[in-house]
Coordinates of C-alpha atoms in Angstrom, one line a residue:
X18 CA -1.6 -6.0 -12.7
X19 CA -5.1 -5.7 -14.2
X20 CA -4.7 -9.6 -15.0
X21 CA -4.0 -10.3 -10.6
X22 CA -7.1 -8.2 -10.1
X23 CA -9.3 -10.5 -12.2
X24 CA -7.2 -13.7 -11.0
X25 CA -7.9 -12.3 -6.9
X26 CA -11.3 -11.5 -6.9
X27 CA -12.8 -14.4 -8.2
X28 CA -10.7 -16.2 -5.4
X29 CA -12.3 -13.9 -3.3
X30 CA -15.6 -16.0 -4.1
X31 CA -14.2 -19.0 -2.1
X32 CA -13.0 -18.4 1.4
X33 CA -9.3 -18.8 2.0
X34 CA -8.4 -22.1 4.1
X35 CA -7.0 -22.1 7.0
X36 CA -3.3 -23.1 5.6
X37 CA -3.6 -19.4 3.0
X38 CA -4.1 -17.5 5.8
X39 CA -1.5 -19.1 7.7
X40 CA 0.8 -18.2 4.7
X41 CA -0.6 -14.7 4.2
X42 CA 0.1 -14.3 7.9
X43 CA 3.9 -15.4 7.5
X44 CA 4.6 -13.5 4.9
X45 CA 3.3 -9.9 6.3
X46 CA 4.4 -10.0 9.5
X47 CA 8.0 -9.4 8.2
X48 CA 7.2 -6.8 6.3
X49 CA 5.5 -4.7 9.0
X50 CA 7.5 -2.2 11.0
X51 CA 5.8 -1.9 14.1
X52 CA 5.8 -5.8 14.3
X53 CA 9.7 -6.3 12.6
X54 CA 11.1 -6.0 16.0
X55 CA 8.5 -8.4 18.2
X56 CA 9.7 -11.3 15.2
X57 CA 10.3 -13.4 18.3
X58 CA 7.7 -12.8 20.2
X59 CA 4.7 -14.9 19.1
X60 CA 1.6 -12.4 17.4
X61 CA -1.6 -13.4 16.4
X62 CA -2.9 -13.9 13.1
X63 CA -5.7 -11.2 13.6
X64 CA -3.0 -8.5 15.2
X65 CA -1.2 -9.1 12.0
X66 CA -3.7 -8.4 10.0
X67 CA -5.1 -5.3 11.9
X68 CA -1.3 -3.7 11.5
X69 CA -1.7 -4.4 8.1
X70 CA -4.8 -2.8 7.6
X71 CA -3.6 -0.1 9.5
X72 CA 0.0 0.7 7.9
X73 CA -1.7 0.6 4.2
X74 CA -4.3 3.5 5.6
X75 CA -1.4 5.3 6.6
X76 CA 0.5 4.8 3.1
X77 CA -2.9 6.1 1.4
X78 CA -2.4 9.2 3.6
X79 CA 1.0 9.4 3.0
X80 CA 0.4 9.3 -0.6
X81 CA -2.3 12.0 -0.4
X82 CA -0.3 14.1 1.2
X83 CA 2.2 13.9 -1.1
X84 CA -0.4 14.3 -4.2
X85 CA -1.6 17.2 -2.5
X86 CA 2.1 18.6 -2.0
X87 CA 3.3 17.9 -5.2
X88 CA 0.1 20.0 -6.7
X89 CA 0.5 23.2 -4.6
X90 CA 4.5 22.8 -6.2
X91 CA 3.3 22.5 -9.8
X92 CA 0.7 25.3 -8.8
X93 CA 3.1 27.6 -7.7
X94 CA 6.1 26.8 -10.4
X95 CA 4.8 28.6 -12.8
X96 CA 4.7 25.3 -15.0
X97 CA 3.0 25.4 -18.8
X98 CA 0.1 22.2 -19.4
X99 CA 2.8 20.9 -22.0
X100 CA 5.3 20.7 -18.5
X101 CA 2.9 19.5 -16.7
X102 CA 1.6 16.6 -18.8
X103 CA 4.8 15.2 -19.1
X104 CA 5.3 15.3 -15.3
X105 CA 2.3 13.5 -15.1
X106 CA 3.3 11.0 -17.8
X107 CA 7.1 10.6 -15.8
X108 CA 4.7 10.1 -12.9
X109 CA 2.5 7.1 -13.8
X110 CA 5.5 5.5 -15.1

């Protein structure tokens, strides 16, 4: 993943033609909820975009949530360090 990192932000140097974003566009609109349904109905490229934008911030609250969720859990479990490394190793894996 580190290697697409490098690989994407020395693209980010150039600006993306008009044809990438075109692309980029296709490809998210499916994979957004609030705009699955509308497929039909035309969207514009900067909608798209803001509904992207927006449904990754909710994700990193979601996720958040869930970090913060899963540490009251661990706090209250009773758990040793040794249990709770290797939850943390399961975890990043």
């Amino acid at each position: 993943m580190s290697s697409r990192r490098s690989s994407s932000s020395s693209s980010r140097a150039s600006k993306p033609s008009d044809d990438e974003i075109k692309e980029l566009v296709l490809k998210l609109q499916p994979l957004l909820p609030q705009l699955h349904h509308s497929r039909n109905a035309p969207v514009s490229a900067s909608s798209i975009l803001e509904e992207t934008c927006s449904y990754i911030k909710r994700l990193h609250r979601e996720v958040e949530d869930l970090s913060k969720r899963l540490s009251q859990l661990l706090d209250s479990a009773g758990i040793t360090d040794v249990d709770e490394e290797l939850i943390r190793t399961l975890l990043r894996h």
